[in-house]
Coordinates of C-alpha atoms in Angstrom, one line a residue:
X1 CA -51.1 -41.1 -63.0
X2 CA -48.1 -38.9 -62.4
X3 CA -44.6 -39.4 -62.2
X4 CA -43.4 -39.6 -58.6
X5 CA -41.2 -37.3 -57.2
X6 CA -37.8 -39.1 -57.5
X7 CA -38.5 -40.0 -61.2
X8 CA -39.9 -36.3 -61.8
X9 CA -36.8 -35.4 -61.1
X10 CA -34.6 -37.4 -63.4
X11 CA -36.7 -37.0 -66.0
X12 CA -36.4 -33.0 -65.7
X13 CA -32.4 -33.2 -65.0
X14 CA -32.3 -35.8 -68.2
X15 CA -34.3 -32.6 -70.0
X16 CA -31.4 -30.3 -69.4
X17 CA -28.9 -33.1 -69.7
X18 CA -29.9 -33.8 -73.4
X19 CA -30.7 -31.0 -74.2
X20 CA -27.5 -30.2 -75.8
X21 CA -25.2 -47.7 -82.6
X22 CA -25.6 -50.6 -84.0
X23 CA -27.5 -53.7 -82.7
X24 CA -31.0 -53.9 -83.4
X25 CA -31.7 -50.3 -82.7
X26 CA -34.3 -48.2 -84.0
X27 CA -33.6 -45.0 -85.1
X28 CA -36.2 -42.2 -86.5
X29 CA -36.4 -42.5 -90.5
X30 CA -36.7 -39.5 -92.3
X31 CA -39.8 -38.1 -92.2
X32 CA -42.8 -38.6 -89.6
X33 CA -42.1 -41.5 -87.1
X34 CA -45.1 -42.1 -84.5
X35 CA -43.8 -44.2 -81.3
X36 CA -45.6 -44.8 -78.1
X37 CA -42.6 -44.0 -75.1
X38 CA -43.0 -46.6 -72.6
X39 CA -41.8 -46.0 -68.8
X40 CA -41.6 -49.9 -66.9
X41 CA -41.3 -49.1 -63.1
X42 CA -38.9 -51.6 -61.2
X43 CA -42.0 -53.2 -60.0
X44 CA -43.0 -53.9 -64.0
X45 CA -39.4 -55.2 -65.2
X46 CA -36.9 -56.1 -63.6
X47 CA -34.2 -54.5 -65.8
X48 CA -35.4 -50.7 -64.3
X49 CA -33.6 -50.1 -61.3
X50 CA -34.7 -48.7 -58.1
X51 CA -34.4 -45.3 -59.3
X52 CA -36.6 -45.8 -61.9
X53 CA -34.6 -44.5 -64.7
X54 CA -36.5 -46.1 -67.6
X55 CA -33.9 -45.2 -70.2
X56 CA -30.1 -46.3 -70.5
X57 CA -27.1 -44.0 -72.0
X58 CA -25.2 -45.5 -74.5
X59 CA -21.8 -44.6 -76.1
X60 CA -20.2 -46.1 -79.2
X61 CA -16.7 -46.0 -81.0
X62 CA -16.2 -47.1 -84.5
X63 CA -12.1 -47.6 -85.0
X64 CA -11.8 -46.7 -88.7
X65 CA -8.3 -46.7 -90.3
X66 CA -9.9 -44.4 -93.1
X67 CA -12.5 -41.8 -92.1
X68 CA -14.7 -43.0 -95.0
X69 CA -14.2 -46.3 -95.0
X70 CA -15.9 -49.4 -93.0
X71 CA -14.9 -49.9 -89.2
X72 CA -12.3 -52.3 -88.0
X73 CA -14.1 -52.4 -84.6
X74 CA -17.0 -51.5 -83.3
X75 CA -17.0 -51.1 -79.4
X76 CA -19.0 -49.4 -76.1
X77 CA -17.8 -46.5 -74.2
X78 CA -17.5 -48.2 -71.0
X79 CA -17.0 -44.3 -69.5
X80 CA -20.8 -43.7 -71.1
X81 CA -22.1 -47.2 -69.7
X82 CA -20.7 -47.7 -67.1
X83 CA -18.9 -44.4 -65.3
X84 CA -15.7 -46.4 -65.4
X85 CA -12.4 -45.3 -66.8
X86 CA -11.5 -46.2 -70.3
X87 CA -8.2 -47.2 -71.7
X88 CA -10.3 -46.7 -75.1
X89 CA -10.6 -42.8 -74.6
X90 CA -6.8 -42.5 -73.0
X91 CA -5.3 -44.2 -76.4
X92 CA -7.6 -42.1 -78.4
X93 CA -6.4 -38.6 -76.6
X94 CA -2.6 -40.0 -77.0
X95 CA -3.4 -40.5 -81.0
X96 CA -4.5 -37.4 -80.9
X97 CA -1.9 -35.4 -79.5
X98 CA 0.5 -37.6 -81.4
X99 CA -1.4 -36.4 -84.7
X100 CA 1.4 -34.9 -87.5
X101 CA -1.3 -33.7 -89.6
X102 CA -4.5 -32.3 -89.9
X103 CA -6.5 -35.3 -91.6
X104 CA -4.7 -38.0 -89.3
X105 CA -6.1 -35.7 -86.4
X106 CA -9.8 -35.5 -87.8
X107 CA -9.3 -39.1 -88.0
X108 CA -8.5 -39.9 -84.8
X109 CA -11.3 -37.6 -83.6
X110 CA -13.6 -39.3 -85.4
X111 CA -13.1 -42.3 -83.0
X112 CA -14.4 -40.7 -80.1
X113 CA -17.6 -42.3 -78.3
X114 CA -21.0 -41.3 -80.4
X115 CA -23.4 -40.9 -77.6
X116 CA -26.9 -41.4 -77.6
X117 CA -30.2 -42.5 -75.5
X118 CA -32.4 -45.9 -75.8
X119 CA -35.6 -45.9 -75.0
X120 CA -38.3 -48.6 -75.0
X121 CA -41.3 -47.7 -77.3
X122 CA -43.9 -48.9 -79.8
X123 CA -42.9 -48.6 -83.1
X124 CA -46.0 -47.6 -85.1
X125 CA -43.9 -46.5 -88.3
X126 CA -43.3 -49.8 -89.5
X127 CA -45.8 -52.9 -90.0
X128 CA -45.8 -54.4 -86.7
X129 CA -46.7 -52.9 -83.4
X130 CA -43.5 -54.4 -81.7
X131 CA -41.8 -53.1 -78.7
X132 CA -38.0 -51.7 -79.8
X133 CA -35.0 -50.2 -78.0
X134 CA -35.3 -46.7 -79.7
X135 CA -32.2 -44.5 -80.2
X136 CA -32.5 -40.7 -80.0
X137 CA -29.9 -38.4 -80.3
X138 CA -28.8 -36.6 -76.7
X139 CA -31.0 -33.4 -78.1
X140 CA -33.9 -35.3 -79.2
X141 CA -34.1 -37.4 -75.8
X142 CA -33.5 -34.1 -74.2
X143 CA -37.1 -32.7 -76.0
X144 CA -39.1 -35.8 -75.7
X145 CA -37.9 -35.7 -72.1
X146 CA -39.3 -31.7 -71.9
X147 CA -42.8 -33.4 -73.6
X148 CA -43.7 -35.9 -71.0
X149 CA -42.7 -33.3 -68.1
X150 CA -44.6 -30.4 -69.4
X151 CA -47.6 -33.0 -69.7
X152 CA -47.0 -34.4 -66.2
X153 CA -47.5 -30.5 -65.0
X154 CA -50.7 -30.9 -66.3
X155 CA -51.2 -34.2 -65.2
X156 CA -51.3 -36.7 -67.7
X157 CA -48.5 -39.2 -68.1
X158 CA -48.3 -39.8 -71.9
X159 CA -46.2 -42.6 -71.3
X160 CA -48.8 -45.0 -69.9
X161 CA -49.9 -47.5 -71.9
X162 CA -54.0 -47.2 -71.4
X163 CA -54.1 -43.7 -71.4
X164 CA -50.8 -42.3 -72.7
X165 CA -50.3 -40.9 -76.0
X166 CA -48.1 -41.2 -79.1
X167 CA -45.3 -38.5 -79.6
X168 CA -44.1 -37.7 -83.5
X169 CA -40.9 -37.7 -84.4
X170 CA -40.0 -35.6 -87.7
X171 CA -36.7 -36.0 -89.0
X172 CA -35.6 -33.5 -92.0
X173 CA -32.0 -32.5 -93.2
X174 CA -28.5 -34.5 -93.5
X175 CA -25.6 -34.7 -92.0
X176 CA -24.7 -31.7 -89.5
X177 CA -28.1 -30.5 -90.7
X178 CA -29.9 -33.2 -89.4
X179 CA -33.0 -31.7 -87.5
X180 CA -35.5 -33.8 -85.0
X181 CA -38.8 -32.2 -84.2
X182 CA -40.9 -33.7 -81.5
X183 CA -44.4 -33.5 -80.7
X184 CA -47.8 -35.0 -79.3
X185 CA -49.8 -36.7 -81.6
X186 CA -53.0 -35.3 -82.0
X187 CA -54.5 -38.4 -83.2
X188 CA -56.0 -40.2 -81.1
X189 CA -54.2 -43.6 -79.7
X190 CA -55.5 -46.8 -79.2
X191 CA -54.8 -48.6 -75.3
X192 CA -51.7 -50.9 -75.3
X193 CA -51.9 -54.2 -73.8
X194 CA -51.7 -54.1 -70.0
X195 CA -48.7 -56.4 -69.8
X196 CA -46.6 -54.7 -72.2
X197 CA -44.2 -53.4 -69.7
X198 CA -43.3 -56.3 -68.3
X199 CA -42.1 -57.3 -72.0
X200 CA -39.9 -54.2 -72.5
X201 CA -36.3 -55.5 -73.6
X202 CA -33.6 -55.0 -70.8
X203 CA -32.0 -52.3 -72.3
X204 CA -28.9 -52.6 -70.3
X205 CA -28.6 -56.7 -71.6
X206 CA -29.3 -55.0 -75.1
X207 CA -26.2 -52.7 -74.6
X208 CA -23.7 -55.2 -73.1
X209 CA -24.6 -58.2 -75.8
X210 CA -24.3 -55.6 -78.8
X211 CA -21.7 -53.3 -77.7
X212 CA -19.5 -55.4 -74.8
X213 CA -18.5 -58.2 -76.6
X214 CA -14.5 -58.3 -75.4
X215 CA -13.1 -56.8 -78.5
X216 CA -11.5 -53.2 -76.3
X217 CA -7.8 -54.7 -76.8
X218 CA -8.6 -55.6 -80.4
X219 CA -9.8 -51.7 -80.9
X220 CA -6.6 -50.8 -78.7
X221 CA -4.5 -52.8 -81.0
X222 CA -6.0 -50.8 -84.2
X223 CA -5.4 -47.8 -82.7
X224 CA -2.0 -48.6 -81.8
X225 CA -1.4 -49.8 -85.4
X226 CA -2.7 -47.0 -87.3
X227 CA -1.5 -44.2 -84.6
X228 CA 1.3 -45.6 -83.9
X229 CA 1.5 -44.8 -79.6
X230 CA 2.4 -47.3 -77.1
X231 CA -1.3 -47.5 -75.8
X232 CA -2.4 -48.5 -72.2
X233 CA -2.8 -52.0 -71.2
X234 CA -6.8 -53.0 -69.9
X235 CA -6.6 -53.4 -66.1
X236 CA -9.6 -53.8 -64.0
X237 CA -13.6 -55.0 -64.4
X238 CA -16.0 -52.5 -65.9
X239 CA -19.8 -53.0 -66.2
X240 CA -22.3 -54.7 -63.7
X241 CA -21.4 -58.0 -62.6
X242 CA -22.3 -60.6 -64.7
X243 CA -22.2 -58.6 -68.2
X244 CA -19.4 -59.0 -70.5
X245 CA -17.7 -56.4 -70.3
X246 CA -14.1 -55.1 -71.3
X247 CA -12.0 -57.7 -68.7
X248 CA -13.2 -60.3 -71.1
X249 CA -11.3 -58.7 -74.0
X250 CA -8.0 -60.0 -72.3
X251 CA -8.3 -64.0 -73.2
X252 CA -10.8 -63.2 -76.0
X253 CA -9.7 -64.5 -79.4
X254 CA -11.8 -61.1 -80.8
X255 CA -8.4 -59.3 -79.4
X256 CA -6.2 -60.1 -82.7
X257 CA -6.0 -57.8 -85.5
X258 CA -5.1 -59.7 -88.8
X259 CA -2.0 -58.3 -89.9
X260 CA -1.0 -56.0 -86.8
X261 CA 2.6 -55.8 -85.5
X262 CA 1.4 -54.1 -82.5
X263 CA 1.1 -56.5 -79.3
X264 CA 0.9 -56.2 -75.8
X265 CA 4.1 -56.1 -74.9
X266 CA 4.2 -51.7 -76.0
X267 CA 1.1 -51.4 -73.2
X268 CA 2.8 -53.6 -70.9
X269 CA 6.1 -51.6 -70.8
X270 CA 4.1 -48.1 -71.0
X271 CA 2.6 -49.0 -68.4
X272 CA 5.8 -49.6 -66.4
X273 CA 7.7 -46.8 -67.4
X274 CA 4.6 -44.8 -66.3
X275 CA 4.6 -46.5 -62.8
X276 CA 8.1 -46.0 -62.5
X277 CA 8.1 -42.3 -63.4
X278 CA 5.5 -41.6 -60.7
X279 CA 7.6 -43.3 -58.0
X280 CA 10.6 -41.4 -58.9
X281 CA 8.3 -38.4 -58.4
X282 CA 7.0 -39.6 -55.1
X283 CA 10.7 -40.0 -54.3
X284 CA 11.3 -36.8 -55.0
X285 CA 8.4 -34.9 -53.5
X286 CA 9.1 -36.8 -49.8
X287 CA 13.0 -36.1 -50.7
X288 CA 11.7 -31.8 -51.2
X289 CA 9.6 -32.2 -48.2
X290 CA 12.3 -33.7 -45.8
X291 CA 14.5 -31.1 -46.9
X292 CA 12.2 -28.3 -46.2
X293 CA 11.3 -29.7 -42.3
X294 CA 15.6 -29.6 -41.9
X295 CA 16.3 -26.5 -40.2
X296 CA 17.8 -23.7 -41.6
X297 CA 21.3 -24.0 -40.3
X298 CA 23.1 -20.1 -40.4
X299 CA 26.0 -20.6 -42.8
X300 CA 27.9 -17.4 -40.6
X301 CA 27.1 -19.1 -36.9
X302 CA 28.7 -22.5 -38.6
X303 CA 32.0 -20.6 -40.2
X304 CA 32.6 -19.3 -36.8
X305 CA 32.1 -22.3 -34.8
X306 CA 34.2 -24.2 -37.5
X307 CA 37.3 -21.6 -36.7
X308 CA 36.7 -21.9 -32.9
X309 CA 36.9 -26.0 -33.2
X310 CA 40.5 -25.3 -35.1
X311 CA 41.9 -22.8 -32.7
X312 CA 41.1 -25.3 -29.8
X313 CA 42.6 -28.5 -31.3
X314 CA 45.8 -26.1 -32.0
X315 CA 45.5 -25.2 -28.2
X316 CA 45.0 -28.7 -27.0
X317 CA 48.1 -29.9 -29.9
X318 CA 50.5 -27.2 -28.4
X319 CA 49.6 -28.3 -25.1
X320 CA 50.4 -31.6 -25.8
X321 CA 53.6 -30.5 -26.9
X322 CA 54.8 -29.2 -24.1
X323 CA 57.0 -31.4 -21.7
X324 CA 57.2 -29.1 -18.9
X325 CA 53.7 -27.6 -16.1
X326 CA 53.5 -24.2 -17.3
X327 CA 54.7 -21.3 -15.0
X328 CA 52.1 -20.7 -11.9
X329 CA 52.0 -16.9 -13.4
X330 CA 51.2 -18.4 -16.9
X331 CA 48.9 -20.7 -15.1
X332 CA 46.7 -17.6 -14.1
X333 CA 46.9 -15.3 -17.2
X334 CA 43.8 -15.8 -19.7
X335 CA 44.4 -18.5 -22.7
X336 CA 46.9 -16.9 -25.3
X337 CA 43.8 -17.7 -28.1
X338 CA 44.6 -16.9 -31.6
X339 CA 48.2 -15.5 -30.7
X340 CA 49.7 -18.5 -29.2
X341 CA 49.3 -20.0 -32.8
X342 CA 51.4 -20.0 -35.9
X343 CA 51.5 -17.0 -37.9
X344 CA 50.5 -18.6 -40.9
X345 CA 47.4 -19.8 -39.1
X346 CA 46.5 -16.4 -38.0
X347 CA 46.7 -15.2 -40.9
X348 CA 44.5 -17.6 -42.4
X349 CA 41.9 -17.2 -40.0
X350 CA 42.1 -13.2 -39.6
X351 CA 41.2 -13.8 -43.5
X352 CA 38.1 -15.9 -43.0
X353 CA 37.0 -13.5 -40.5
X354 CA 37.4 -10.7 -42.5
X355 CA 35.1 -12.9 -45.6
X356 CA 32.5 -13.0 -43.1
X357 CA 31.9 -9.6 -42.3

């Protein structure tokens, strides 16, 4: 039967997505490894959502204080999970840029998610026929995601479990030269049972019991420790409701780290320091932006008026002064203006006209 549209689709984009844990994950061996890919609908297990994405991303830091040695914590991605911000991947950029040498910065790169892609399959490389959350690497997913699309083209879904076939997996190399091949296998494979989709293990359970556990402040702590930063305090849920999921690392005796001497109290004040910066810049901006509505006031058009309100208070003041009604001839002449003030005066203001020209 073939794919239908909406799934075709996810399962080409997850092709060019990829094509770049711990638990009880299975992972290829070296050598051949022959699995049967399964593909539940929502209709066959209710883990698969609507969408019918069949596989679940996964993202995984291990908090080492020594790049060889074993890890303090182990700990999801909640960013890779769960497209929610993590405080995880905010400390670990901070350590980074805090980094005074070269090793302590390979180090603290090392604690960056490791991402990768369960699956549920048939294992037929061990003893048992059992069905297993599989992890593949993003590029291996990416080509066993190319397999079953260039076999739906033709239309045969190799996933299904009457008349689907087993791929191959051939691992070769180590380290950095680790190489996955995939292919069909061209034996040929025996019908699954007809209910063994319903029996696929919730992969997104599997991730949230293995990897969600409420130990994020405990791997905040390490990395506090060992870096040295102020990291950020945990705020907010992450994860589908009712999974564990980093919240719960807040009252979660998981949080300590035997021996730290860093608490909450350096995220907690971080925090606020960081709140209060980004008022005073809020401040600031509406302060630059009232400033720039004002009008323009004409510093020359205000000198001028400034002299004018001087010459007619010493107008008004001598007026004042005088005890007897001006003559009727006077009364009819034009104001005396400047003149009819003290010399000193005019000469003041004569000067602060001649600054203005």
């Amino acid at each position: 039967m073939a794919l239908n549209p909406e799934l075709k689709k996810m399962v080409s984009a997850a092709k060019n997505k990829y094509s770049g844990g711990n638990g009880k994950t299975v992972k290829p061996k070296d050598g051949r490894n022959t699995y049967r890919v399964l593909a539940p609908t929502s209709a066959q297990a209710s883990w698969v959502p609507a969408s019918g994405q069949y596989w679940a991303d996964l993202g995984v830091h291990w908090i080492k204080a020594d790049k060889n040695g074993k890890p303090l914590v182990v700990v999801g991605d909640c960013d890779t999970v769960y497209q929610q911000p993590s405080p995880l991947n905010t400390a670990i950029e901070m350590a980074i840029a805090s980094a005074h040498d070269e090793d302590s910065k390979e180090l603290y790169n090392e604690w960056k998610a490791k991402k990768s892609v369960l699956l549920c399959a048939v294992d037929f490389s061990g003893n048992t026929d059992e069905v297993i959350p599989l992890e593949l690497t993003g590029t291996t997913f990416g080509k066993v995601m190319d397999l079953i699309n260039v076999y739906d083209d033709a239309g045969k879904d190799i996933t299904d479990p009457l008349t689907g076939v087993n791929i191959i997996i051939t691992k070769t190399g180590k380290g950095l030269n680790t190489k996955y091949d995939v292919m069909v296998d061209p034996a040929p494979a025996k019908p699954l049972s007809a209910d063994i989709l319903s029996r696929t293990p919730d992969l997104h359970a599997f991730i949230a019991q293995n990897f969600f556990r409420g130990e994020e402040q405990k791997a905040l702590n390490c990395i506090a420790q060992i870096a040295g930063i102020a990291v950020p305090a945990l705020t907010g849920p992450s994860g589908p409701a009712g999974v564990r999921t980093p919240t719960a690392a807040l009252a979660s005796s998981a949080a300590s780290v035997a021996g730290a001497s860093v608490d909450n109290s350096a995220a907690i004040a971080a925090e606020a320091a960081r709140k209060a910066a980004a008022e005073q810049a809020a401040a600031a901006q509406a302060a630059a932006a009232a400033q720039q509505a004002a009008p323009v006031e004409d510093p020359l058009a205000a000198k001028r008026a400034e002299i004018l309100r001087r010459q007619q208070e010493a107008e008004a003041e001598l007026a004042a002064l005088s005890a007897e009604p001006a003559p009727a001839a006077a009364a009819a002449t034009p104001a005396a203006g400047i003149s009819s003030l003290p010399v000193s005066e005019q000469d003041a203001i004569l000067a602060e006209l001649d600054n203005l020209v």
